[in-house]
Amino acid sequence: MEGVHLVRRALTAATAALTLTTAGTLLAGTPGQAAPAGWGRPIVTAAPQPGASGLGDTYFPDYGNGGYDVEHYDVRLRYDPATDLLTGTTTILATATHDLSTFNLDFLLDVESVRVNGWAATTSTAGVHELVVTPARTVTRGQQLTIVVRYSGIPSETLVGGYTGWTRTDDGALAVNEPESAWWWFPSNDHPLDKATFDISVSVPTGVEVISNGVQPRPPAAEAGNRTRWIWRTTSPTATYLAFMAIGQYDIVTDTTPSGQPVVNAYSTSLGALGPAARASIERTGEIVDWCGGIFGPYPFEAQGGVAGPVDGISFALETQTRPVYGPGFWRRGANTYVVVHENAHQWFGDSVSVAEWRHIWLNEGFASYAEWLWSEEQGEGTAQEVFDFVYASYPADDEFWQVLPGDPGAGRIFDNAVYDRGAMTLHQLRLAVGDEAFFEILPAWATEHRYGNGTVAQFQALAERISGLDLDDLFTTWLFTAGRPDVASAARKVAPPAEPKSWAKIREAHDLMSH
Ligand SMILES: [Zn+2]
């Protein structure tokens, strides 16, 4: 993500307060411990229990749910831009990981019915966004579940702490947000620990476009009532917050990369004079993905692209899987390839390798930000060292910036500048400590070893130590987990303030143009 929007902090505060009250129930879904089998002792299994209302995330304890693992979401929707009415049926294919008396889904819209393996279930709501499902029959560990949820609502008017993660626009809507997005359009196990594949189909009035993740298995098809159904499919494991929809008036540009990947780019017709700068940036996605691949290893997904959102849409950009979505602000001062580099670097760091907990957000934002520094070097607009020296000097030692720990910023600061800028500085210090050869071995090794999975900062440190043969504990502790500006040799050598690299205006604009 780029461009922090302040409204998110209100939601974080609201959910943090409410999750405190539900924290006591988190352990309720701990599976019954079976006694060890052997020598005639019977295997004792505890009675089925409620699935946990969260996955134990330190920052967001009630995000995601325990007791089952989702393989696939079939999200079938009908949407009307004129009213913002969304109706739909989501079919979830999952496997129970515990014996369950009830289980939760994260969802906010009005639920009409839920069926589990064909049998009608009863439902209730709890906490901020919990839909509690009581199946007619007890669910047993290992059982395949087909959960069908029928629902409707007006997402822009469905508020949590005064906030909606759904953005209604003049001509449609954007379901694009982090970390809360799914609650407003499909029921889910809403945490990056439970990735799944997606089929997303949306019926809209004919003439409205719908763009989503992956590929289009078939062209948009006419339906009764002057409507058209758009169908999208992603076959790579996808975190719930990285599924998206952009609905509205878009010009769609399709192509194929030299490697045979489908490309779908889309440009809101509302962009007007900003349109050419958006195209001059997003149409370079293939080149940028190839460049990233040369450093990070093979591109992990089945399609590429980008969506330039409308002028009244989001003010940030998000690394939605296979196809980032960009707010209009990035194009106000001309083309900006740095934001395209940032969001596409996230395809490796964030999307394919996702955080195991949200407190590990540095593994996303520090890496995507450092990719911009590498791009600056590639473009001849300032070496990574020059960017480091400038950014380091631009935050005085007594600046509050240095009080935020990139390795543990706190739930309300996961998108703080420190996670991006000090996060990128940390990777540069790692590069200096281990040398270029080891550093450019560590990055693709991380992407490969945790491909389609999750990671923690400790796991990354262990990998860097294994490849470099160095003890890096001081470096990680100092740069990620200690308040205050660390001393660096390169800054001590400087007699004059370092010059601003050519790239910095665009990088800075990409980071926080919209929030300051
Ligand atoms: Zn980002």
Short mmCIF file of C-alpha atoms and ligand atoms in Angstrom, two decimals:
data_model
loop_
_atom_site.label_atom_id
_atom_site.label_comp_id
_atom_site.label_asym_id
_atom_site.label_seq_id
_atom_site.Cartn_x
_atom_site.Cartn_y
_atom_site.Cartn_z
CA MET A 1 0.00 0.00 0.00
CA GLU A 2 1.08 3.55 -0.61
CA GLY A 3 -0.42 6.74 0.72
CA VAL A 4 -1.70 6.35 4.24
CA HIS A 5 -5.28 7.40 4.75
CA LEU A 6 -5.98 8.73 8.18
CA VAL A 7 -9.54 7.41 8.39
CA ARG A 8 -8.11 3.92 8.80
CA ARG A 9 -6.65 4.86 12.12
CA ALA A 10 -10.14 5.56 13.45
CA LEU A 11 -11.19 2.05 12.53
CA THR A 12 -8.10 0.55 14.07
CA ALA A 13 -8.87 2.33 17.31
CA ALA A 14 -12.51 1.21 17.18
CA THR A 15 -11.71 -2.43 16.52
CA ALA A 16 -8.83 -2.49 19.00
CA ALA A 17 -11.19 -1.31 21.73
CA LEU A 18 -13.84 -3.84 20.82
CA THR A 19 -11.46 -6.76 20.39
CA LEU A 20 -10.33 -6.26 23.96
CA THR A 21 -13.82 -7.21 25.06
CA THR A 22 -13.84 -10.39 22.98
CA ALA A 23 -10.26 -11.42 23.69
CA GLY A 24 -11.40 -13.67 26.48
CA THR A 25 -13.19 -15.93 24.02
CA LEU A 26 -10.22 -16.39 21.72
CA LEU A 27 -9.11 -19.65 23.21
CA ALA A 28 -12.58 -21.16 23.06
CA GLY A 29 -11.77 -22.88 19.78
CA THR A 30 -8.65 -24.65 20.96
CA PRO A 31 -9.08 -28.18 19.70
CA GLY A 32 -9.87 -30.92 22.15
CA GLN A 33 -6.61 -32.67 22.95
CA ALA A 34 -6.79 -36.37 22.18
CA ALA A 35 -5.03 -38.64 24.64
CA PRO A 36 -2.03 -40.48 23.17
CA ALA A 37 -3.11 -43.72 21.52
CA GLY A 38 -1.61 -47.10 22.32
CA TRP A 39 -1.73 -50.25 24.45
CA GLY A 40 -5.46 -50.52 24.52
CA ARG A 41 -6.14 -47.10 25.92
CA PRO A 42 -9.17 -45.62 24.16
CA ILE A 43 -8.63 -42.46 22.11
CA VAL A 44 -10.53 -39.76 23.97
CA THR A 45 -11.82 -36.84 21.95
CA ALA A 46 -13.32 -33.75 23.50
CA ALA A 47 -16.81 -32.65 22.50
CA PRO A 48 -17.02 -30.35 19.46
CA GLN A 49 -16.35 -26.74 20.45
CA PRO A 50 -16.99 -23.34 18.90
CA GLY A 51 -14.38 -22.26 16.35
CA ALA A 52 -12.23 -19.38 17.56
CA SER A 53 -13.33 -15.86 16.60
CA GLY A 54 -9.78 -14.97 15.59
CA LEU A 55 -6.43 -16.41 14.55
CA GLY A 56 -4.43 -14.93 17.41
CA ASP A 57 -3.04 -11.95 15.49
CA THR A 58 -1.33 -9.73 18.08
CA TYR A 59 -2.63 -6.50 16.54
CA PHE A 60 -6.05 -7.70 15.35
CA PRO A 61 -7.01 -10.68 17.54
CA ASP A 62 -10.46 -11.18 15.98
CA TYR A 63 -9.34 -11.02 12.33
CA GLY A 64 -9.76 -14.41 10.70
CA ASN A 65 -11.32 -17.38 12.45
CA GLY A 66 -10.23 -20.72 13.84
CA GLY A 67 -11.43 -24.24 13.11
CA TYR A 68 -11.39 -24.39 9.33
CA ASP A 69 -9.21 -23.69 6.32
CA VAL A 70 -10.63 -22.20 3.11
CA GLU A 71 -9.51 -23.50 -0.29
CA HIS A 72 -11.77 -21.49 -2.58
CA TYR A 73 -14.27 -18.63 -2.67
CA ASP A 74 -16.91 -18.48 -5.39
CA VAL A 75 -18.22 -14.91 -5.07
CA ARG A 76 -21.28 -14.32 -7.27
CA LEU A 77 -22.65 -10.78 -7.03
CA ARG A 78 -25.15 -8.36 -8.45
CA TYR A 79 -24.41 -4.66 -8.10
CA ASP A 80 -26.22 -1.47 -8.96
CA PRO A 81 -24.12 1.71 -9.03
CA ALA A 82 -27.24 3.91 -8.81
CA THR A 83 -28.17 2.60 -5.35
CA ASP A 84 -24.95 0.89 -4.15
CA LEU A 85 -27.09 -2.19 -3.48
CA LEU A 86 -24.97 -5.34 -3.47
CA THR A 87 -26.64 -8.75 -3.39
CA GLY A 88 -24.79 -11.99 -3.63
CA THR A 89 -24.12 -15.60 -2.94
CA THR A 90 -20.67 -16.68 -1.81
CA THR A 91 -19.86 -20.38 -1.82
CA ILE A 92 -16.89 -21.25 0.39
CA LEU A 93 -15.05 -24.55 0.02
CA ALA A 94 -13.24 -25.33 3.26
CA THR A 95 -11.89 -28.13 5.41
CA ALA A 96 -12.62 -28.35 9.13
CA THR A 97 -9.43 -28.41 11.21
CA HIS A 98 -11.29 -29.10 14.49
CA ASP A 99 -14.52 -30.76 15.57
CA LEU A 100 -16.84 -27.75 15.53
CA SER A 101 -20.18 -26.92 17.14
CA THR A 102 -20.10 -23.44 15.56
CA PHE A 103 -17.70 -21.46 13.43
CA ASN A 104 -17.32 -17.81 12.49
CA LEU A 105 -17.05 -15.87 9.26
CA ASP A 106 -15.91 -12.25 9.09
CA PHE A 107 -18.71 -10.28 7.44
CA LEU A 108 -20.84 -7.14 7.81
CA LEU A 109 -23.71 -7.23 5.28
CA ASP A 110 -27.18 -8.64 6.03
CA VAL A 111 -27.23 -12.42 5.76
CA GLU A 112 -30.35 -14.03 4.37
CA SER A 113 -29.32 -17.65 4.76
CA VAL A 114 -26.37 -19.95 5.33
CA ARG A 115 -26.19 -23.59 4.32
CA VAL A 116 -23.45 -26.00 5.34
CA ASN A 117 -23.22 -29.05 3.07
CA GLY A 118 -26.79 -28.40 1.98
CA TRP A 119 -28.32 -28.19 5.46
CA ALA A 120 -29.71 -24.85 6.62
CA ALA A 121 -27.64 -23.37 9.46
CA THR A 122 -28.61 -20.79 12.06
CA THR A 123 -26.63 -17.57 12.41
CA SER A 124 -26.02 -14.74 14.83
CA THR A 125 -23.65 -11.80 14.95
CA ALA A 126 -20.96 -10.98 17.49
CA GLY A 127 -18.16 -8.47 18.02
CA VAL A 128 -17.32 -6.01 15.28
CA HIS A 129 -17.64 -8.22 12.21
CA GLU A 130 -18.29 -11.80 13.31
CA LEU A 131 -21.00 -13.94 11.72
CA VAL A 132 -21.46 -16.98 13.97
CA VAL A 133 -22.70 -20.04 12.04
CA THR A 134 -24.27 -22.98 13.87
CA PRO A 135 -24.51 -25.90 11.43
CA ALA A 136 -27.48 -28.26 11.72
CA ARG A 137 -25.05 -31.15 12.15
CA THR A 138 -21.80 -31.18 14.10
CA VAL A 139 -18.75 -30.67 11.92
CA THR A 140 -15.93 -33.17 12.36
CA ARG A 141 -12.24 -32.54 11.92
CA GLY A 142 -11.12 -33.17 8.34
CA GLN A 143 -14.64 -32.80 6.95
CA GLN A 144 -15.05 -31.03 3.61
CA LEU A 145 -17.38 -28.06 4.00
CA THR A 146 -19.42 -26.30 1.34
CA ILE A 147 -20.71 -23.12 2.96
CA VAL A 148 -23.25 -21.13 0.95
CA VAL A 149 -24.02 -17.62 2.21
CA ARG A 150 -26.74 -15.48 0.63
CA TYR A 151 -26.72 -11.79 1.52
CA SER A 152 -27.38 -8.20 0.59
CA GLY A 153 -26.57 -4.70 1.78
CA ILE A 154 -25.40 -1.22 0.94
CA PRO A 155 -21.67 -1.41 1.68
CA SER A 156 -21.06 2.36 1.68
CA GLU A 157 -23.63 2.72 4.48
CA THR A 158 -22.39 -0.26 6.49
CA LEU A 159 -20.12 1.42 9.01
CA VAL A 160 -17.71 0.22 11.70
CA GLY A 161 -16.57 3.00 14.00
CA GLY A 162 -17.94 5.44 11.42
CA TYR A 163 -15.82 3.88 8.71
CA THR A 164 -16.43 1.80 5.60
CA GLY A 165 -13.67 0.04 3.68
CA TRP A 166 -15.87 0.19 0.56
CA THR A 167 -15.51 3.25 -1.67
CA ARG A 168 -18.61 4.29 -3.57
CA THR A 169 -17.91 6.56 -6.56
CA ASP A 170 -19.99 8.56 -9.05
CA ASP A 171 -20.11 5.65 -11.47
CA GLY A 172 -19.55 2.55 -9.33
CA ALA A 173 -17.40 1.40 -6.45
CA LEU A 174 -13.98 0.16 -5.36
CA ALA A 175 -13.64 -2.84 -3.06
CA VAL A 176 -9.98 -2.07 -2.32
CA ASN A 177 -8.53 -1.71 1.17
CA GLU A 178 -6.03 -3.04 3.71
CA PRO A 179 -6.30 -4.83 5.99
CA GLU A 180 -10.12 -4.57 6.07
CA SER A 181 -11.82 -4.99 2.72
CA ALA A 182 -13.63 -8.33 2.48
CA TRP A 183 -16.14 -7.57 5.28
CA TRP A 184 -18.13 -5.37 2.90
CA TRP A 185 -18.47 -7.76 -0.05
CA PHE A 186 -17.88 -11.42 0.78
CA PRO A 187 -17.91 -13.54 3.96
CA SER A 188 -14.46 -14.93 4.67
CA ASN A 189 -11.74 -16.13 6.97
CA ASP A 190 -10.22 -12.66 6.84
CA HIS A 191 -6.52 -13.07 7.61
CA PRO A 192 -3.48 -13.60 5.33
CA LEU A 193 -2.85 -16.93 7.10
CA ASP A 194 -5.78 -18.47 5.20
CA LYS A 195 -5.24 -17.95 1.47
CA ALA A 196 -7.57 -19.34 -1.19
CA THR A 197 -8.33 -19.21 -4.89
CA PHE A 198 -11.19 -17.05 -6.19
CA ASP A 199 -13.89 -17.00 -8.83
CA ILE A 200 -15.50 -13.55 -8.76
CA SER A 201 -18.47 -12.77 -10.96
CA VAL A 202 -20.53 -9.61 -10.95
CA SER A 203 -23.71 -8.68 -12.78
CA VAL A 204 -23.94 -4.94 -13.51
CA PRO A 205 -26.03 -2.78 -15.83
CA THR A 206 -24.73 -3.14 -19.39
CA GLY A 207 -22.17 -0.42 -20.09
CA VAL A 208 -20.56 -0.66 -16.65
CA GLU A 209 -17.16 -2.38 -16.41
CA VAL A 210 -15.96 -4.71 -13.63
CA ILE A 211 -12.25 -5.43 -13.13
CA SER A 212 -10.92 -7.95 -10.61
CA ASN A 213 -8.02 -10.36 -10.01
CA GLY A 214 -6.47 -12.85 -12.40
CA VAL A 215 -7.89 -13.70 -15.79
CA GLN A 216 -11.26 -13.63 -17.52
CA PRO A 217 -12.20 -17.26 -18.27
CA ARG A 218 -14.77 -15.93 -20.73
CA PRO A 219 -15.85 -12.55 -22.05
CA PRO A 220 -18.58 -10.55 -20.30
CA ALA A 221 -21.96 -12.14 -21.06
CA ALA A 222 -25.33 -10.44 -21.52
CA GLU A 223 -28.05 -11.23 -18.96
CA ALA A 224 -31.74 -10.45 -18.82
CA GLY A 225 -32.76 -6.91 -17.86
CA ASN A 226 -30.06 -5.19 -19.91
CA ARG A 227 -27.34 -6.46 -17.62
CA THR A 228 -23.88 -7.96 -18.18
CA ARG A 229 -22.03 -10.48 -16.03
CA TRP A 230 -18.26 -10.15 -15.69
CA ILE A 231 -16.26 -13.18 -14.62
CA TRP A 232 -12.76 -13.23 -13.13
CA ARG A 233 -10.67 -16.12 -11.84
CA THR A 234 -7.47 -16.35 -9.85
CA THR A 235 -5.87 -19.76 -9.42
CA SER A 236 -3.01 -18.66 -7.15
CA PRO A 237 -3.45 -18.63 -3.37
CA THR A 238 -4.75 -15.15 -2.52
CA ALA A 239 -5.07 -13.40 0.85
CA THR A 240 -8.60 -12.07 1.38
CA TYR A 241 -7.54 -8.40 1.49
CA LEU A 242 -5.83 -8.79 -1.90
CA ALA A 243 -9.05 -9.78 -3.70
CA PHE A 244 -10.67 -6.69 -5.23
CA MET A 245 -13.28 -5.23 -7.52
CA ALA A 246 -13.26 -1.98 -9.47
CA ILE A 247 -16.71 -1.19 -10.85
CA GLY A 248 -17.47 1.82 -13.03
CA GLN A 249 -16.61 3.42 -16.34
CA TYR A 250 -13.23 2.12 -17.46
CA ASP A 251 -11.24 1.89 -20.68
CA ILE A 252 -9.73 -1.58 -20.67
CA VAL A 253 -6.45 -2.37 -22.43
CA THR A 254 -5.56 -6.05 -22.88
CA ASP A 255 -2.31 -7.52 -24.13
CA THR A 256 0.06 -10.47 -23.72
CA THR A 257 3.60 -10.29 -22.34
CA PRO A 258 6.52 -11.83 -24.27
CA SER A 259 6.39 -14.64 -21.66
CA GLY A 260 2.74 -15.29 -22.54
CA GLN A 261 1.08 -13.73 -19.50
CA PRO A 262 -2.26 -11.99 -19.99
CA VAL A 263 -2.17 -8.27 -19.24
CA VAL A 264 -5.30 -6.34 -18.29
CA ASN A 265 -5.00 -2.65 -17.54
CA ALA A 266 -7.98 -0.39 -16.87
CA TYR A 267 -8.29 3.39 -16.75
CA SER A 268 -11.21 5.25 -15.22
CA THR A 269 -12.78 7.53 -17.81
CA SER A 270 -13.04 10.17 -15.07
CA LEU A 271 -9.25 10.73 -15.10
CA GLY A 272 -9.42 13.28 -17.93
CA ALA A 273 -6.10 15.14 -18.14
CA LEU A 274 -4.53 12.68 -15.66
CA GLY A 275 -5.16 9.79 -18.07
CA PRO A 276 -1.95 10.05 -20.13
CA ALA A 277 0.28 10.12 -17.01
CA ALA A 278 -1.59 7.10 -15.64
CA ARG A 279 -1.02 5.23 -18.92
CA ALA A 280 2.63 6.29 -19.14
CA SER A 281 3.10 4.68 -15.71
CA ILE A 282 0.84 1.60 -15.70
CA GLU A 283 1.61 0.57 -19.29
CA ARG A 284 5.20 0.00 -18.08
CA THR A 285 4.01 -2.73 -15.69
CA GLY A 286 5.37 -5.56 -17.88
CA GLU A 287 8.81 -3.95 -18.04
CA ILE A 288 8.78 -3.34 -14.29
CA VAL A 289 7.60 -6.88 -13.48
CA ASP A 290 10.43 -8.25 -15.64
CA TRP A 291 12.94 -6.01 -13.85
CA CYS A 292 11.60 -7.13 -10.45
CA GLY A 293 11.83 -10.75 -11.60
CA GLY A 294 15.50 -10.27 -12.39
CA ILE A 295 16.10 -9.37 -8.74
CA PHE A 296 13.41 -11.22 -6.76
CA GLY A 297 13.03 -14.38 -8.86
CA PRO A 298 10.18 -15.57 -11.11
CA TYR A 299 6.92 -13.59 -11.00
CA PRO A 300 4.61 -15.66 -8.80
CA PHE A 301 1.24 -15.14 -10.53
CA GLU A 302 -0.73 -15.91 -13.68
CA ALA A 303 -1.56 -12.43 -14.93
CA GLN A 304 -0.43 -8.80 -14.70
CA GLY A 305 -1.89 -5.34 -14.94
CA GLY A 306 -3.05 -2.26 -13.14
CA VAL A 307 -6.19 -0.25 -12.51
CA ALA A 308 -6.17 3.56 -12.50
CA GLY A 309 -9.07 4.38 -10.21
CA PRO A 310 -11.45 7.32 -10.63
CA VAL A 311 -10.87 10.88 -9.39
CA ASP A 312 -13.45 10.40 -6.60
CA GLY A 313 -12.16 6.97 -5.51
CA ILE A 314 -9.31 5.90 -3.25
CA SER A 315 -6.44 8.23 -2.37
CA PHE A 316 -3.86 5.46 -1.99
CA ALA A 317 -2.59 2.54 -4.06
CA LEU A 318 -2.88 -1.12 -3.14
CA GLU A 319 -1.03 -4.23 -4.30
CA THR A 320 -4.22 -6.16 -5.14
CA GLN A 321 -3.03 -9.51 -6.44
CA THR A 322 -2.03 -9.67 -10.13
CA ARG A 323 -3.40 -6.14 -10.65
CA PRO A 324 -2.66 -3.21 -8.32
CA VAL A 325 -5.19 -0.38 -8.02
CA TYR A 326 -3.91 3.21 -8.02
CA GLY A 327 -5.61 6.37 -6.76
CA PRO A 328 -5.52 9.45 -9.04
CA GLY A 329 -3.08 11.47 -6.92
CA PHE A 330 -0.06 9.59 -8.20
CA TRP A 331 -0.51 11.12 -11.67
CA ARG A 332 -1.00 14.77 -10.68
CA ARG A 333 2.63 15.69 -11.35
CA GLY A 334 3.08 13.46 -14.38
CA ALA A 335 3.98 9.81 -14.72
CA ASN A 336 5.20 7.99 -11.60
CA THR A 337 6.85 4.62 -12.17
CA TYR A 338 7.96 4.42 -8.54
CA VAL A 339 4.46 3.61 -7.32
CA VAL A 340 4.19 0.94 -10.04
CA VAL A 341 7.48 -0.53 -8.85
CA HIS A 342 6.26 -0.44 -5.23
CA GLU A 343 2.95 -2.18 -5.87
CA ASN A 344 4.44 -4.79 -8.19
CA ALA A 345 7.33 -5.56 -5.81
CA HIS A 346 4.53 -6.35 -3.35
CA GLN A 347 3.45 -9.21 -5.66
CA TRP A 348 6.53 -11.01 -4.28
CA PHE A 349 6.64 -9.36 -0.85
CA GLY A 350 3.15 -9.13 0.62
CA ASP A 351 1.09 -11.08 -1.89
CA SER A 352 3.04 -14.30 -2.55
CA VAL A 353 4.92 -14.10 0.77
CA SER A 354 2.36 -12.66 3.18
CA VAL A 355 2.66 -11.57 6.78
CA ALA A 356 2.02 -14.30 9.33
CA GLU A 357 0.74 -11.53 11.60
CA TRP A 358 0.08 -7.89 10.81
CA ARG A 359 2.91 -6.79 13.12
CA HIS A 360 5.32 -8.16 10.47
CA ILE A 361 4.18 -5.44 8.02
CA TRP A 362 7.85 -4.42 7.50
CA LEU A 363 8.21 -7.57 5.37
CA ASN A 364 5.72 -5.93 2.98
CA GLU A 365 6.35 -2.20 3.11
CA GLY A 366 10.08 -2.13 3.83
CA PHE A 367 10.73 -4.43 0.88
CA ALA A 368 8.39 -2.66 -1.58
CA SER A 369 9.94 0.67 -0.56
CA TYR A 370 13.48 -0.62 -1.01
CA ALA A 371 12.49 -1.83 -4.49
CA GLU A 372 11.88 1.86 -5.30
CA TRP A 373 15.40 2.70 -4.17
CA LEU A 374 16.76 -0.04 -6.42
CA TRP A 375 14.65 1.32 -9.30
CA SER A 376 16.10 4.80 -8.64
CA GLU A 377 19.57 3.28 -8.99
CA GLU A 378 18.52 1.46 -12.19
CA GLN A 379 17.06 4.67 -13.66
CA GLY A 380 20.17 6.71 -12.84
CA GLU A 381 18.14 8.95 -10.53
CA GLY A 382 20.16 8.32 -7.38
CA THR A 383 21.84 5.22 -5.99
CA ALA A 384 20.29 3.40 -3.06
CA GLN A 385 23.16 4.78 -0.94
CA GLU A 386 22.38 8.34 -2.04
CA VAL A 387 18.69 7.83 -1.25
CA PHE A 388 19.62 6.35 2.14
CA ASP A 389 21.90 9.29 3.01
CA PHE A 390 19.26 11.81 2.01
CA VAL A 391 16.36 10.12 3.82
CA TYR A 392 18.44 9.49 6.94
CA ALA A 393 19.46 13.16 7.10
CA SER A 394 15.94 14.38 6.32
CA TYR A 395 14.62 13.06 9.63
CA PRO A 396 16.46 14.89 12.49
CA ALA A 397 17.52 12.68 15.38
CA ASP A 398 14.79 14.15 17.62
CA ASP A 399 12.04 13.62 15.00
CA GLU A 400 9.15 11.48 16.21
CA PHE A 401 9.76 9.38 13.09
CA TRP A 402 12.56 7.57 14.92
CA GLN A 403 10.26 6.59 17.81
CA VAL A 404 8.16 4.22 15.66
CA LEU A 405 9.61 0.71 15.47
CA PRO A 406 9.26 -0.70 11.94
CA GLY A 407 9.46 -4.23 13.35
CA ASP A 408 6.59 -3.64 15.80
CA PRO A 409 4.90 -0.33 14.96
CA GLY A 410 1.59 -0.98 16.76
CA ALA A 411 -1.83 -1.71 15.28
CA GLY A 412 -2.58 1.97 14.62
CA ARG A 413 0.73 2.61 12.85
CA ILE A 414 1.18 -0.31 10.47
CA PHE A 415 1.31 2.21 7.59
CA ASP A 416 3.49 4.77 9.37
CA ASN A 417 6.26 6.44 7.34
CA ALA A 418 8.79 4.67 9.55
CA VAL A 419 7.62 1.26 8.30
CA TYR A 420 8.36 2.45 4.75
CA ASP A 421 11.39 4.73 5.04
CA ARG A 422 13.20 3.29 8.05
CA GLY A 423 12.06 -0.10 6.75
CA ALA A 424 13.90 0.50 3.47
CA MET A 425 16.89 1.91 5.38
CA THR A 426 17.02 -1.37 7.33
CA LEU A 427 17.31 -3.39 4.12
CA HIS A 428 20.04 -1.04 2.91
CA GLN A 429 21.96 -1.57 6.15
CA LEU A 430 21.53 -5.32 5.69
CA ARG A 431 22.91 -4.99 2.15
CA LEU A 432 25.96 -3.07 3.46
CA ALA A 433 26.51 -5.63 6.22
CA VAL A 434 26.31 -8.80 4.10
CA GLY A 435 27.54 -7.43 0.75
CA ASP A 436 25.75 -7.31 -2.60
CA GLU A 437 26.33 -10.96 -3.46
CA ALA A 438 24.65 -12.31 -0.33
CA PHE A 439 21.97 -9.57 -0.28
CA PHE A 440 20.79 -10.35 -3.80
CA GLU A 441 20.74 -14.02 -2.90
CA ILE A 442 18.69 -13.41 0.27
CA LEU A 443 15.83 -11.53 -1.48
CA PRO A 444 14.91 -14.25 -4.04
CA ALA A 445 15.53 -16.99 -1.46
CA TRP A 446 12.92 -15.35 0.81
CA ALA A 447 10.45 -15.14 -2.09
CA THR A 448 11.08 -18.77 -3.04
CA GLU A 449 11.12 -20.38 0.39
CA HIS A 450 7.86 -18.72 1.49
CA ARG A 451 6.16 -18.61 -1.93
CA TYR A 452 2.34 -18.58 -1.56
CA GLY A 453 2.82 -18.76 2.22
CA ASN A 454 3.54 -16.51 5.17
CA GLY A 455 6.57 -15.21 6.98
CA THR A 456 7.81 -13.51 10.14
CA VAL A 457 10.63 -11.02 10.72
CA ALA A 458 12.47 -13.65 12.79
CA GLN A 459 12.31 -16.10 9.88
CA PHE A 460 13.72 -13.46 7.53
CA GLN A 461 16.57 -12.70 9.93
CA ALA A 462 17.35 -16.42 10.22
CA LEU A 463 17.44 -16.74 6.42
CA ALA A 464 19.73 -13.71 6.08
CA GLU A 465 22.04 -15.15 8.75
CA ARG A 466 22.09 -18.55 7.07
CA ILE A 467 23.01 -17.14 3.66
CA SER A 468 25.48 -14.53 4.90
CA GLY A 469 27.00 -16.62 7.69
CA LEU A 470 26.81 -13.53 9.92
CA ASP A 471 25.15 -12.88 13.27
CA LEU A 472 22.72 -10.09 12.38
CA ASP A 473 20.97 -9.75 15.71
CA ASP A 474 22.43 -6.30 16.48
CA LEU A 475 21.48 -4.97 13.06
CA PHE A 476 17.84 -6.17 13.20
CA THR A 477 17.42 -5.13 16.85
CA THR A 478 18.85 -1.67 16.21
CA TRP A 479 17.03 -0.89 12.99
CA LEU A 480 13.66 -2.58 13.55
CA PHE A 481 13.12 -2.78 17.29
CA THR A 482 14.95 0.13 18.99
CA ALA A 483 13.59 3.69 19.27
CA GLY A 484 15.93 6.49 18.25
CA ARG A 485 18.07 7.25 15.20
CA PRO A 486 20.83 4.64 14.81
CA ASP A 487 24.36 5.90 14.12
CA VAL A 488 25.73 5.15 10.67
CA ALA A 489 29.25 5.54 9.33
CA SER A 490 28.14 7.03 6.00
CA ALA A 491 26.34 9.92 7.72
CA ALA A 492 29.28 10.65 10.02
CA ARG A 493 31.51 11.16 6.99
CA LYS A 494 29.27 13.83 5.52
CA VAL A 495 30.25 17.43 6.12
CA ALA A 496 27.36 18.95 4.19
CA PRO A 497 23.72 17.79 4.03
CA PRO A 498 23.40 15.22 1.25
CA ALA A 499 21.87 16.36 -2.03
CA GLU A 500 18.32 15.27 -2.80
CA PRO A 501 18.40 12.41 -5.34
CA LYS A 502 16.37 13.05 -8.50
CA SER A 503 14.09 10.15 -7.62
CA TRP A 504 13.11 11.38 -4.17
CA ALA A 505 10.24 13.69 -5.15
CA LYS A 506 8.50 10.81 -6.94
CA ILE A 507 9.25 8.28 -4.19
CA ARG A 508 8.00 10.66 -1.54
CA GLU A 509 4.93 11.46 -3.60
CA ALA A 510 4.31 7.74 -3.93
CA HIS A 511 4.61 7.27 -0.18
CA ASP A 512 2.56 10.02 1.33
CA LEU A 513 1.33 12.59 -1.16
CA MET A 514 -2.24 11.97 -0.11
CA SER A 515 -1.85 11.93 3.65
CA HIS A 516 0.03 15.17 4.27
ZN ZN B 1 3.07 -0.85 0.05
#
